[in-house]
CSV table of C-alpha atoms in Angstrom, one decimal:
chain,number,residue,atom,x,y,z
W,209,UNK,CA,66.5,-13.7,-17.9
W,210,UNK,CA,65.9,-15.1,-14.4
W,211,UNK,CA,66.1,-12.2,-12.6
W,212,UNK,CA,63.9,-10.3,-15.2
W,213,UNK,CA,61.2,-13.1,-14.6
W,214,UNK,CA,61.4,-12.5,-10.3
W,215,UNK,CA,61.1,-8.8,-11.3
W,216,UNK,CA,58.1,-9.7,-13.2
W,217,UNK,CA,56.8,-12.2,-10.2
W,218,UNK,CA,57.1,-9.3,-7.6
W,219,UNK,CA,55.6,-6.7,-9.6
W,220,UNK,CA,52.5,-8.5,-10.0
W,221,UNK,CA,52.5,-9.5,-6.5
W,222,UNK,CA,52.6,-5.9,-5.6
W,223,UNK,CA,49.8,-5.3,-7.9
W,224,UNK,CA,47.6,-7.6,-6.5
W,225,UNK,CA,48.2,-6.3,-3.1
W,226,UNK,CA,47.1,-3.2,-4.0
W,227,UNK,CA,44.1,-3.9,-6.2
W,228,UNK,CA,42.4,-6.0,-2.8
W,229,UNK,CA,41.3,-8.5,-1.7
W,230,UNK,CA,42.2,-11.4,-3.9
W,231,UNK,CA,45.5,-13.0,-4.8
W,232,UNK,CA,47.5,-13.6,-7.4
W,233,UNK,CA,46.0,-17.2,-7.4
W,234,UNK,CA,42.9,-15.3,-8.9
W,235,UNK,CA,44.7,-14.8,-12.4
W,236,UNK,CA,43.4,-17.0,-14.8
W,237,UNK,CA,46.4,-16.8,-17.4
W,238,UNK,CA,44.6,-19.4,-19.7
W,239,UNK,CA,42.1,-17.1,-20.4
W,240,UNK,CA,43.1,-13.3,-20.0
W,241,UNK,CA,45.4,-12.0,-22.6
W,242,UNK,CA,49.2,-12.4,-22.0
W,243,UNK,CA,50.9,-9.6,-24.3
W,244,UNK,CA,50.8,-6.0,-25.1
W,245,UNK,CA,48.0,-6.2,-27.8
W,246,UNK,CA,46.9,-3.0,-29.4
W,247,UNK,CA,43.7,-4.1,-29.9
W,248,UNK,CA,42.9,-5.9,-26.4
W,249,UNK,CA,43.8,-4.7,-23.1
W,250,UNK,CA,46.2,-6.7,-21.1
W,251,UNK,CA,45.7,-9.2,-17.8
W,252,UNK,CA,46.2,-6.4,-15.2
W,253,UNK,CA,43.9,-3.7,-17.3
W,254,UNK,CA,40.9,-5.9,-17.1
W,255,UNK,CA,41.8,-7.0,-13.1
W,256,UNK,CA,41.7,-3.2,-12.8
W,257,UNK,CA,39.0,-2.5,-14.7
W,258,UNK,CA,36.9,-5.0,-13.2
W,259,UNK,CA,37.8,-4.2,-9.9
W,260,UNK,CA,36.6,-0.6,-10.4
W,261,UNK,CA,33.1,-1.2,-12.0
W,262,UNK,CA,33.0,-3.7,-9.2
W,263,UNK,CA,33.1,-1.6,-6.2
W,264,UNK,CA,31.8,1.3,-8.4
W,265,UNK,CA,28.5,-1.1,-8.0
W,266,UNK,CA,29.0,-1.6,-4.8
W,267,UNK,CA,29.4,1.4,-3.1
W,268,UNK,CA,26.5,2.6,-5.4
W,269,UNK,CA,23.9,0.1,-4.3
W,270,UNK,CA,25.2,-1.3,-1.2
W,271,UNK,CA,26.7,2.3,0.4
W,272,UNK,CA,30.1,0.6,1.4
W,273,UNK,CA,33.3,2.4,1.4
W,274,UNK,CA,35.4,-1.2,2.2
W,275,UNK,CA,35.1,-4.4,0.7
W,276,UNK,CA,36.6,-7.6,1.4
W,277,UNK,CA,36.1,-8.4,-2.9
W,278,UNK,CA,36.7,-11.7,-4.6
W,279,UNK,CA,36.6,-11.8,-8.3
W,280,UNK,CA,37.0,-15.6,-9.6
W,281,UNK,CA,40.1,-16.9,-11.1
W,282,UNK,CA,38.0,-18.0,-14.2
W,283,UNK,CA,37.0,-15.7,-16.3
W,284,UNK,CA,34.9,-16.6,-19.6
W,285,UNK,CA,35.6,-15.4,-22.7
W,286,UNK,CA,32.8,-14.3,-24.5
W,287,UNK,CA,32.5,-14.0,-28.8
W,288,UNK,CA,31.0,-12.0,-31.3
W,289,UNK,CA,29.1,-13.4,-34.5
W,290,UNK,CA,32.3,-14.2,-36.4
W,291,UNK,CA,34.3,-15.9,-33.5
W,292,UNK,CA,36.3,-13.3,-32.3
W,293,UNK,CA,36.6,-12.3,-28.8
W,294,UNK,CA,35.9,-9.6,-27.3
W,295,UNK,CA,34.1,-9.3,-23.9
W,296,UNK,CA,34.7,-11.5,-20.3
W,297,UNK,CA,32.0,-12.8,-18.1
W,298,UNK,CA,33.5,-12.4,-14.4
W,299,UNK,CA,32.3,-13.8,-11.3
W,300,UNK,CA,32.6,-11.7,-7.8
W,301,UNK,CA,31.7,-12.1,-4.7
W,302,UNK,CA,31.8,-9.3,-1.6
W,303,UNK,CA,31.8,-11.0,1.9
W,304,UNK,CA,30.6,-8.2,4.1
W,305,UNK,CA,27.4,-7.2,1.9
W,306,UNK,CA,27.1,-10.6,0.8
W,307,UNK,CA,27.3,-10.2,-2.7
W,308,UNK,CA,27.6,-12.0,-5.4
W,309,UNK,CA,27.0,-11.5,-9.3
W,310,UNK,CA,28.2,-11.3,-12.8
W,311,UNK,CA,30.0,-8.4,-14.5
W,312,UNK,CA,30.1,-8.2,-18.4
W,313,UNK,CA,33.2,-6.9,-19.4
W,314,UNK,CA,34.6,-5.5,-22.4
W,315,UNK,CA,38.1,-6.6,-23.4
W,316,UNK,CA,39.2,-4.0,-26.7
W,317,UNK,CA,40.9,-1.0,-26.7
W,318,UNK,CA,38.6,0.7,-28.6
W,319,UNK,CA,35.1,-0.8,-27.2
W,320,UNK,CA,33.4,0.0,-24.1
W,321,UNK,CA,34.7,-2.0,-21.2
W,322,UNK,CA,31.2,-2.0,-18.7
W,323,UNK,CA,27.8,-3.8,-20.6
W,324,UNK,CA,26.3,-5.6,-17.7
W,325,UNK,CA,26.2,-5.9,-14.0
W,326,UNK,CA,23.8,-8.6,-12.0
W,327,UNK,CA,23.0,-10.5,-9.2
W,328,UNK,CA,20.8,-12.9,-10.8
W,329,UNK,CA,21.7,-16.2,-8.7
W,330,UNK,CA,20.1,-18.3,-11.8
W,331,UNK,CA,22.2,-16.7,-14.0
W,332,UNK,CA,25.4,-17.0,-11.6
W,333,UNK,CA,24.5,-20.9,-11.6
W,334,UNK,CA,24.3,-21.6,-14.7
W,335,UNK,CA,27.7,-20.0,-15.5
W,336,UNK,CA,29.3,-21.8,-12.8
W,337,UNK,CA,27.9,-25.0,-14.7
W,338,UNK,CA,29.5,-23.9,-18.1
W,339,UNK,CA,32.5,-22.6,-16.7
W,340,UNK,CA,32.9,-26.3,-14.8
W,341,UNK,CA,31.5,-28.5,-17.6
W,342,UNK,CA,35.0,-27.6,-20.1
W,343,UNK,CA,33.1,-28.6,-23.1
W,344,UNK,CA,33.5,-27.6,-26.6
W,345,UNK,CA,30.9,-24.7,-27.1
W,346,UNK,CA,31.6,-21.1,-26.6
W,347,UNK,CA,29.5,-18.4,-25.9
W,348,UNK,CA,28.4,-15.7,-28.4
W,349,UNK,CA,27.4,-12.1,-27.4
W,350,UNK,CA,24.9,-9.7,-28.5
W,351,UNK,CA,25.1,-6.7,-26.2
W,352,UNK,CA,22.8,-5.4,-24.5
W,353,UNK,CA,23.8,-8.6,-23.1
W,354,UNK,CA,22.2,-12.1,-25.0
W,355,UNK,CA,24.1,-14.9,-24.6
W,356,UNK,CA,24.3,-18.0,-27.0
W,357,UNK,CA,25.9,-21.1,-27.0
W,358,UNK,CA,27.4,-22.3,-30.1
W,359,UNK,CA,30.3,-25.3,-31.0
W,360,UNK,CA,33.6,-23.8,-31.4
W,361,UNK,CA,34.6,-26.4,-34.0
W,362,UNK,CA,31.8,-25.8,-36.1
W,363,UNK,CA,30.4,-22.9,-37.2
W,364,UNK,CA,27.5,-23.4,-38.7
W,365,UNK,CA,26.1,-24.9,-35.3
W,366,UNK,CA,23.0,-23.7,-34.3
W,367,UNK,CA,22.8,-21.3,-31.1
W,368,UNK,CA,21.1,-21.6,-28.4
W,369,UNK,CA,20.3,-19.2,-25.8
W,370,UNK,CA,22.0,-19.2,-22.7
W,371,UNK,CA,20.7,-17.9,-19.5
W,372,UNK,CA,17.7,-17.7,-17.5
W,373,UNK,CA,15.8,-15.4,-19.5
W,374,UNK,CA,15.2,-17.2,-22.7
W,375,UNK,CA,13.9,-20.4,-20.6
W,376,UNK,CA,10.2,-19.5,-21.2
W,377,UNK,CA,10.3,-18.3,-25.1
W,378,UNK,CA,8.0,-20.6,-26.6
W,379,UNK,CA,9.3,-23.9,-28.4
W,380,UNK,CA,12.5,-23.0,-26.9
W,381,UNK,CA,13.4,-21.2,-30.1
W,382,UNK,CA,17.3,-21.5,-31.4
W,383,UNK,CA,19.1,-18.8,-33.8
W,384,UNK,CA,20.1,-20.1,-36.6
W,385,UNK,CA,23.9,-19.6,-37.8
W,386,UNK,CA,24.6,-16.8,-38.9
W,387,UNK,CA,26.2,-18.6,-42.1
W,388,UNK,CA,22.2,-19.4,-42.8
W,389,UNK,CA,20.6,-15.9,-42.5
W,390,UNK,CA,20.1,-13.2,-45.0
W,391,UNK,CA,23.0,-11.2,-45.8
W,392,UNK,CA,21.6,-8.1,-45.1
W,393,UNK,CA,21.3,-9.0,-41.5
W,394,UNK,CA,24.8,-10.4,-41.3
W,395,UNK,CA,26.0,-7.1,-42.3
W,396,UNK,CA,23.5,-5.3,-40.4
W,397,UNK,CA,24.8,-7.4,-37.3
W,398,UNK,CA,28.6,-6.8,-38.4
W,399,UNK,CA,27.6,-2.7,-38.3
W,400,UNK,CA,26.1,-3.2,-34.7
W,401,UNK,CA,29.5,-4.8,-33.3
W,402,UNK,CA,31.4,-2.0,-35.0
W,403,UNK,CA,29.3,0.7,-34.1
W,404,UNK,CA,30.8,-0.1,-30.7
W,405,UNK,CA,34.1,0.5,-31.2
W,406,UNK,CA,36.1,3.7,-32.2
W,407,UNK,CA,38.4,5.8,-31.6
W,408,UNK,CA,36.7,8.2,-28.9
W,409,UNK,CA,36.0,5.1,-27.0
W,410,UNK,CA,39.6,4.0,-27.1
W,411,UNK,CA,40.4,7.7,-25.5
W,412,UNK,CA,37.8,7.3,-22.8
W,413,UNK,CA,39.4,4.1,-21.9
W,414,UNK,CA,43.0,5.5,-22.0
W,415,UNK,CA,41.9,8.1,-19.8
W,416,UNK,CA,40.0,6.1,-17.1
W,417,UNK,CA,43.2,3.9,-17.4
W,418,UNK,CA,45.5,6.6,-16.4
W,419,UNK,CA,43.1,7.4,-13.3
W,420,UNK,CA,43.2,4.4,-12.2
W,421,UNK,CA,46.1,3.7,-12.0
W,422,UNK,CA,47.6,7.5,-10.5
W,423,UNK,CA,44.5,7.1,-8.0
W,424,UNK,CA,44.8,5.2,-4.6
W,425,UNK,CA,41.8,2.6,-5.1
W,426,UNK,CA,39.8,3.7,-1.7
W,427,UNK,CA,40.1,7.5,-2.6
W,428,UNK,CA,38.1,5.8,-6.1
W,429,UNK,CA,35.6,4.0,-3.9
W,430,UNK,CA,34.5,6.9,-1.5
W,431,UNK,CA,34.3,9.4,-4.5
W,432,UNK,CA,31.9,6.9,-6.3
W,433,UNK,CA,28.9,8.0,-4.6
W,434,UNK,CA,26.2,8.8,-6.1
W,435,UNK,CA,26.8,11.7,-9.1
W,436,UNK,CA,24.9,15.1,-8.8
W,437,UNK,CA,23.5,13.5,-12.5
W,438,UNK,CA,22.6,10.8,-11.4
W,439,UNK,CA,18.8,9.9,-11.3
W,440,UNK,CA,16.6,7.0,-9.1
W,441,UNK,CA,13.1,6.6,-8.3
W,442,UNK,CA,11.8,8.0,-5.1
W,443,UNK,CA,10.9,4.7,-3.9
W,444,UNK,CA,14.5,2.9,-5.3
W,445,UNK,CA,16.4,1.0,-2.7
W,446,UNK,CA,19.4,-1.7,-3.3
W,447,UNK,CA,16.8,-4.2,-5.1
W,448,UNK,CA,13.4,-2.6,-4.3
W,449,UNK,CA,10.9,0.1,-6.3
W,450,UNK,CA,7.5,-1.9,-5.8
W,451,UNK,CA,7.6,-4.2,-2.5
W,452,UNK,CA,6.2,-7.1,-4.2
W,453,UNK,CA,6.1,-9.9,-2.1
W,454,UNK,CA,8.0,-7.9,0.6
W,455,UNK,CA,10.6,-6.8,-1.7
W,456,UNK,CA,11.6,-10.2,-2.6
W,457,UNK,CA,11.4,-9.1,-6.7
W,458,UNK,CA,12.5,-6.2,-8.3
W,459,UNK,CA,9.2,-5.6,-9.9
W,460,UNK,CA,7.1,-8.5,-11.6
W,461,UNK,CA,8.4,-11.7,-13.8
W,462,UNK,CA,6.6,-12.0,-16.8
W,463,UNK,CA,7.7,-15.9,-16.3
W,464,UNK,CA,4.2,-15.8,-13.6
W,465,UNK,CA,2.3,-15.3,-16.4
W,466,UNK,CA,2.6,-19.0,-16.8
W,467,UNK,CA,1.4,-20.2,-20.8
W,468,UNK,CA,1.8,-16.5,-21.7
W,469,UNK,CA,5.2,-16.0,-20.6
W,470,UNK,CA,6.8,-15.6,-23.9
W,471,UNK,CA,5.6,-12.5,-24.7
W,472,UNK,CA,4.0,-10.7,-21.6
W,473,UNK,CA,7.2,-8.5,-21.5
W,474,UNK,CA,5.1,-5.9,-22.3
W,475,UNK,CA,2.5,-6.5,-19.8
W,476,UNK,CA,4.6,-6.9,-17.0
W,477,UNK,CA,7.0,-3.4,-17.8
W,478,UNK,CA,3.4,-1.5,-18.1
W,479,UNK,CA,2.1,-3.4,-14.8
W,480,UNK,CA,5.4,-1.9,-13.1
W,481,UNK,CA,4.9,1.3,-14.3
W,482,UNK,CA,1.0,1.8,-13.4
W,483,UNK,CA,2.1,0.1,-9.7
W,484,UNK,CA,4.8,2.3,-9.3
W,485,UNK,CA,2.6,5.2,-9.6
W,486,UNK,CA,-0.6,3.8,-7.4
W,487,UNK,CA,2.4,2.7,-4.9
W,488,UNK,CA,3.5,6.7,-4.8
W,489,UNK,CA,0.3,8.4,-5.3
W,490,UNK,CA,-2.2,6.4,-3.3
W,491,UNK,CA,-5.1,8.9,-3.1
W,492,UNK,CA,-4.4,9.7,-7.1
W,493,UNK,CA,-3.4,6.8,-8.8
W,494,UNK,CA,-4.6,4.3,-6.4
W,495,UNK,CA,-7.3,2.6,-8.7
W,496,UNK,CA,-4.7,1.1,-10.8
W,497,UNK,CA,-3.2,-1.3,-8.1
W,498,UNK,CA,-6.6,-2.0,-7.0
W,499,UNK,CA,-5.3,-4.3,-4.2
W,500,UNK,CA,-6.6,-3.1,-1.1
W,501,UNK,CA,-5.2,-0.8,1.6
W,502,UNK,CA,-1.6,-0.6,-0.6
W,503,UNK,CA,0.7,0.6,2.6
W,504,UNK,CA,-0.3,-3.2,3.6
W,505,UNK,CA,2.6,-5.6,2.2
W,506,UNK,CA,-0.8,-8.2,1.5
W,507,UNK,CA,-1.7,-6.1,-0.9
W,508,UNK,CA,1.8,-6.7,-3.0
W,509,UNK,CA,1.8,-10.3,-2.6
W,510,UNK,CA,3.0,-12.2,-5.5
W,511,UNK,CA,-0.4,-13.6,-6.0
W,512,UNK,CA,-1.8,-9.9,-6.4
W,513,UNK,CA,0.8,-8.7,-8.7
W,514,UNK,CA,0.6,-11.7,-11.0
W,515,UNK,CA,-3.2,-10.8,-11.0
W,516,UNK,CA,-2.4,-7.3,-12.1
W,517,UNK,CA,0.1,-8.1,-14.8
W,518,UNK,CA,-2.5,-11.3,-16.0
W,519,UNK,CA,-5.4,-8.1,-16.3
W,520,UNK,CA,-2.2,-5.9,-18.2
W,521,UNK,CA,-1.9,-8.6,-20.3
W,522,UNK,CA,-5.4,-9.1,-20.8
W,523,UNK,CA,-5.8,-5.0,-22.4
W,524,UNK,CA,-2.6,-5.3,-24.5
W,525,UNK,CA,-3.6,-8.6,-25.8
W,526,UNK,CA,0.2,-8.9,-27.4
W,527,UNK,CA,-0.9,-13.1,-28.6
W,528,UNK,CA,-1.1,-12.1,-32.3
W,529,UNK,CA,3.0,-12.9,-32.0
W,530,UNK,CA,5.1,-15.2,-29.9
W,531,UNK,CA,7.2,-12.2,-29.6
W,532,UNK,CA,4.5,-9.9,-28.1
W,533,UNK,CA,3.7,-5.9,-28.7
W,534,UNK,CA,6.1,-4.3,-30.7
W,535,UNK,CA,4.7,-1.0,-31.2
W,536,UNK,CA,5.8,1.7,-28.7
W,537,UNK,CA,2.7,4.5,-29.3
W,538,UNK,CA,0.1,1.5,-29.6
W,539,UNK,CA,2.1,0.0,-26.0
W,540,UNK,CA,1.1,3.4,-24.3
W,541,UNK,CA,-2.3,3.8,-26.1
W,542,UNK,CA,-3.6,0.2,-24.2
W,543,UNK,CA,-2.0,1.9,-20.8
W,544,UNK,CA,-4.2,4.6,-21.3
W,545,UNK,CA,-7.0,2.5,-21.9
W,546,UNK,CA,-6.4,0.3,-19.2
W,547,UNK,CA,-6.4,3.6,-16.6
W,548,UNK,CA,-9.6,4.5,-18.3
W,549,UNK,CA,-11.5,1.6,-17.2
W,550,UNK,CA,-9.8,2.5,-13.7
W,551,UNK,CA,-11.2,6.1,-14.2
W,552,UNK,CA,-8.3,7.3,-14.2
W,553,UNK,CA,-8.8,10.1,-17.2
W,554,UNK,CA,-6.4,12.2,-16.4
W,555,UNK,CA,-3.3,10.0,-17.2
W,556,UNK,CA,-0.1,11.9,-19.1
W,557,UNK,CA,1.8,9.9,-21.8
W,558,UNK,CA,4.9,10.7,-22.8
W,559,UNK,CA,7.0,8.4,-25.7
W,560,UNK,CA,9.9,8.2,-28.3
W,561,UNK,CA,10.5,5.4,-30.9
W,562,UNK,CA,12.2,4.3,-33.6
W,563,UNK,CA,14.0,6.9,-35.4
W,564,UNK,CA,12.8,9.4,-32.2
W,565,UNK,CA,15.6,7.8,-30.7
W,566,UNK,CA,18.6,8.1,-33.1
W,567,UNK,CA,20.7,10.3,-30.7
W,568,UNK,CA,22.2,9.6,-27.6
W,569,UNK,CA,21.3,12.6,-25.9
W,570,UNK,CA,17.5,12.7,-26.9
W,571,UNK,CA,17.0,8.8,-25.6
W,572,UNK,CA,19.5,10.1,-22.1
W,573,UNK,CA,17.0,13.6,-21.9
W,574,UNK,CA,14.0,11.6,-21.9
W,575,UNK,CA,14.8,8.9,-19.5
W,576,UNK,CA,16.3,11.4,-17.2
W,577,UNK,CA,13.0,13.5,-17.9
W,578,UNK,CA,11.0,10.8,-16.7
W,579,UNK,CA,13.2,9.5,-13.8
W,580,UNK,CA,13.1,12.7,-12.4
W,581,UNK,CA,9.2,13.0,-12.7
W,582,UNK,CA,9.1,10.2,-10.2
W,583,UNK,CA,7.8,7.4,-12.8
W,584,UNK,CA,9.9,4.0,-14.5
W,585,UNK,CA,10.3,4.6,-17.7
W,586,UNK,CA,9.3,1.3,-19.8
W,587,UNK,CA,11.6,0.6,-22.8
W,588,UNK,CA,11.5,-1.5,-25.8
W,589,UNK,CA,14.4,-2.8,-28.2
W,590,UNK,CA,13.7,-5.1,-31.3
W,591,UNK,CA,15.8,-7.6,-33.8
W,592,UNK,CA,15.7,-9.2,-36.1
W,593,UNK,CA,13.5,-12.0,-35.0
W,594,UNK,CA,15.8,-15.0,-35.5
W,595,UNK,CA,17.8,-13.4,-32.5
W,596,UNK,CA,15.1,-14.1,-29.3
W,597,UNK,CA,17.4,-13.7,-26.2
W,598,UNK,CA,18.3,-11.6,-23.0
W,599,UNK,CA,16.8,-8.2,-24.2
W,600,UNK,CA,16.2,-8.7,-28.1
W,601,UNK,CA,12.6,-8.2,-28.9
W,602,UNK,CA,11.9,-7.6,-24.7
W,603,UNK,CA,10.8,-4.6,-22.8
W,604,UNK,CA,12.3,-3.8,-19.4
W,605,UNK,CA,11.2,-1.2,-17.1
W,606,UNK,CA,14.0,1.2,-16.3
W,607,UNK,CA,14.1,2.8,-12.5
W,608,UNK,CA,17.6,4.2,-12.4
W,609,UNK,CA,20.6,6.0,-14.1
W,610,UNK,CA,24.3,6.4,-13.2
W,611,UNK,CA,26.4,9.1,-14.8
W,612,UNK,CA,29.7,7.6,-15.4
W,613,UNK,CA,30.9,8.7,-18.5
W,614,UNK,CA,30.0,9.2,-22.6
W,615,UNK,CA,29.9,5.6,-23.3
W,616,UNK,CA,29.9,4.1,-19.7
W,617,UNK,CA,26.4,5.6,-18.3
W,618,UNK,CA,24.2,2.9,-17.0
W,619,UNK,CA,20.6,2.3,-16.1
W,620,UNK,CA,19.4,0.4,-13.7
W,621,UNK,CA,16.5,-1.9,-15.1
W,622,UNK,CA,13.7,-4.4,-13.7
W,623,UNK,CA,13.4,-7.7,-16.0
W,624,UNK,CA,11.9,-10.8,-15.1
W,625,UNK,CA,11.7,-9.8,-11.7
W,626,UNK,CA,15.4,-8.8,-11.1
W,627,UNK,CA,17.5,-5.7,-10.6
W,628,UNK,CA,20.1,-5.4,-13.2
W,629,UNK,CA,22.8,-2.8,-14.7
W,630,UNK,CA,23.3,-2.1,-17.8
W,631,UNK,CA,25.5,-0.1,-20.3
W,632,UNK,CA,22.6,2.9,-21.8
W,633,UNK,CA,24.8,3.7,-24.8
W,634,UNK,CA,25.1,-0.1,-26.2
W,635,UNK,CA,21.4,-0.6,-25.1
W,636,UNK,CA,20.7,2.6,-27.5
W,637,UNK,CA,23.3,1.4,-29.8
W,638,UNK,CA,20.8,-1.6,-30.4
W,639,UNK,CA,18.0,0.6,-30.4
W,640,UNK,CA,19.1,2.7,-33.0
W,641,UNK,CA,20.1,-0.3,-35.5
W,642,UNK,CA,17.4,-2.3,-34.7
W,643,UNK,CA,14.7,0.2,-34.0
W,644,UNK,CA,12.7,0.1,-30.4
W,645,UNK,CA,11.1,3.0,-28.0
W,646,UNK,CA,10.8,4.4,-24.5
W,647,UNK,CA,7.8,5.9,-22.8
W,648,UNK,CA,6.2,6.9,-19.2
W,649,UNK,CA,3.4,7.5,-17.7
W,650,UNK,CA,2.3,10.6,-15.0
């Protein structure tokens, strides 16, 4: 038995060696699971398969081929609506690009392993504070990625939103248990978490699996440059489309719109996407950044572009709900109304919604479509309303997508002012059970 357990020692020393820069000292065995579990993949499956969507991101964005990588020794585990776990939130840090960020990984078999990537320093603090505080709440996750806060000893504790995003919702609104809602959207719920798992997921993962691990780790790095499928805006640098405020944001944060906050998600995606345009097209689609001389960086001070999202806000007039506009064809009607006044008459619409979008491929053709017309696409996802967090009932303006596989594809996404990377196929997965929309403007 001894010598079996200094076997065991070595071998994972070895591994860690060979996965980078971080020790064995980074294995939290409290909470990674220990065993062989069919249904959850073990401790050095998830260091791996962090590691690669790690420097997967990195070598994307930043355009590194080495990294001196730390992932934190704590990871959190993260729940669905019944308790059970199923997803990590893991810390990283990169010292030679300086960065530093969250990952949201999955932790089944049979569900997808990537749903989130950022860099969003609130964000990063706040989990540093939960992970610290060791009190009894867990967190509860609705991908795309919303984040709640629950007790662990009782469930029919409220939950309360976690993160950054949810800080302006008016009245700070909680979601009730899910013991205390309608049944129908219990089971609607249960369908959504099982709608990401099966059994051609579980392959996928088997697969990338076996890659990983017959593939020296910097042969993986340099060949994940960009894909010959992959699609950015012109203008897309590492955390820059528009350079508002010098390229400080990633596009606007509806949290400037100050008392109207809670629902200028709407405002702010079609702001980015009417900039975006004036920003490329100067001499054509000038009038609607009507900023000055817009190669100046005055014109895209934070102070302008709030003013441009405040006179969005003021054409889609979304106040008839806390949750704001809703409806995807009347969302690109007020666009076109807005470029009217600009005399702008000549502007092309182009949108999907609801039960447009209940295949994969259609919602990946026509954000490919757009992306490669040079224009963000702005999309929508809805809920059930008792669920207000990271991307529930929000529009986001999408300026980038990553092939990486059926179920791992991501897009690249500005919301409240900051690049993030999400999983497409559990942001349509939402989309499709929950209804929402996409559309662009040329």
């Amino acid at each position: 038995m001894k010598k079996t357990k200094q076997l065991f020692i070595c071998f994972m020393l070895i591994l860690a060696m060979s996965l980078g820069q971080f020790s064995f000292a980074d294995f939290n065995e409290s909470n990674l699971v220990q065993s062989v579990d069919d249904e959850f993949f073990t401790q050095e499956e998830t260091l791996v398969l962090a590691k690669h969507y790690i420097t997967n991101y990195l070598s994307e964005f930043y355009n590194e081929e080495k990294f001196d990588l730390v992932i934190s020794e704590s990871y959190i585990k993260l729940y669905d609506i019944s308790d059970k776990h199923f997803a990590y939130l893991i810390q990283f840090s990169e010292k030679n690009t300086q960065a530093e960020g969250i990952l949201t990984l999955g932790a089944l078999r049979d569900g997808l392993t990537f749903y989130r990537l950022t860099e969003n320093k609130k964000l990063l603090d706040e989990v540093e504070e939960f992970r610290l505080a060791k009190t009894d709440e867990i967190i509860t996750f609705v991908p795309p990625n919303s984040l709640y806060t629950k007790n662990k000893n009782d469930r029919t504790s409220d939950y309360q939103p976690f993160g950054r995003e949810t800080s302006y919702i008016e009245n700070n609104v909680l979601r009730k248990s899910v013991e205390n809602t309608d049944e129908n959207i219990n089971s609607t719920l249960t369908n959504f978490y099982n709608q990401l798992r099966s059994s051609e997921i579980a392959e996928e993962n088997k697969l990338l699996l076996s890659e990983l691990s017959s593939t020296d780790k910097n042969e993986i790095t340099l060949q994940s440059s960009r894909s010959s499928s992959s699609v950015f805006l012109s203008k897309w640098q590492m955390g820059d489309f528009l350079p508002v405020e010098n390229g400080e944001y990633y596009g606007g944060d509806q949290g400037w719109l100050g008392s109207n906050s809670s629902n200028g998600c709407g405002p702010t995606a079609a702001a980015n996407a009417v900039a975006y345009l004036a920003h490329t097209n100067p001499s054509g689609r000038g009038e609607l950044y009507d900023y000055g001389n817009l190669s100046s960086s005055s014109a895209w001070s934070k102070s302008n572009y709030t003013n441009h999202m405040s006179e969005m806000y003021d054409y889609m007039d979304p106040i008839n709900a806390w949750y704001g506009l809703t409806d995807v064809n009347q969302f690109q009607g007020f666009v076109e109304l807005f470029a009217r006044t600009k005399g702008i008459f000549n502007l092309t619409t182009r949108y999907i919604e609801d039960s447009d979008c209940n295949y994969y491929s259609s919602v990946e053709n026509f954000i490919t479509t757009g992306l490669n017309s040079d224009t963000p696409i702005c999309a929508l996802n809805k809920t059930f309303p008792f669920i207000n967090g990271t991307y529930e009932w929000h529009w986001i303006t999408i300026t980038g997508f990553i092939e990486n596989g059926p179920t791992s594809n991501q897009v690249v996404v500005s919301t409240w002012g900051e690049q993030e990377v999400i999983n497409l196929y559990s942001y349509w997965e939402n989309i499709r059970t929950f209804n929402g929309g996409f559309a662009y403007f040329k």
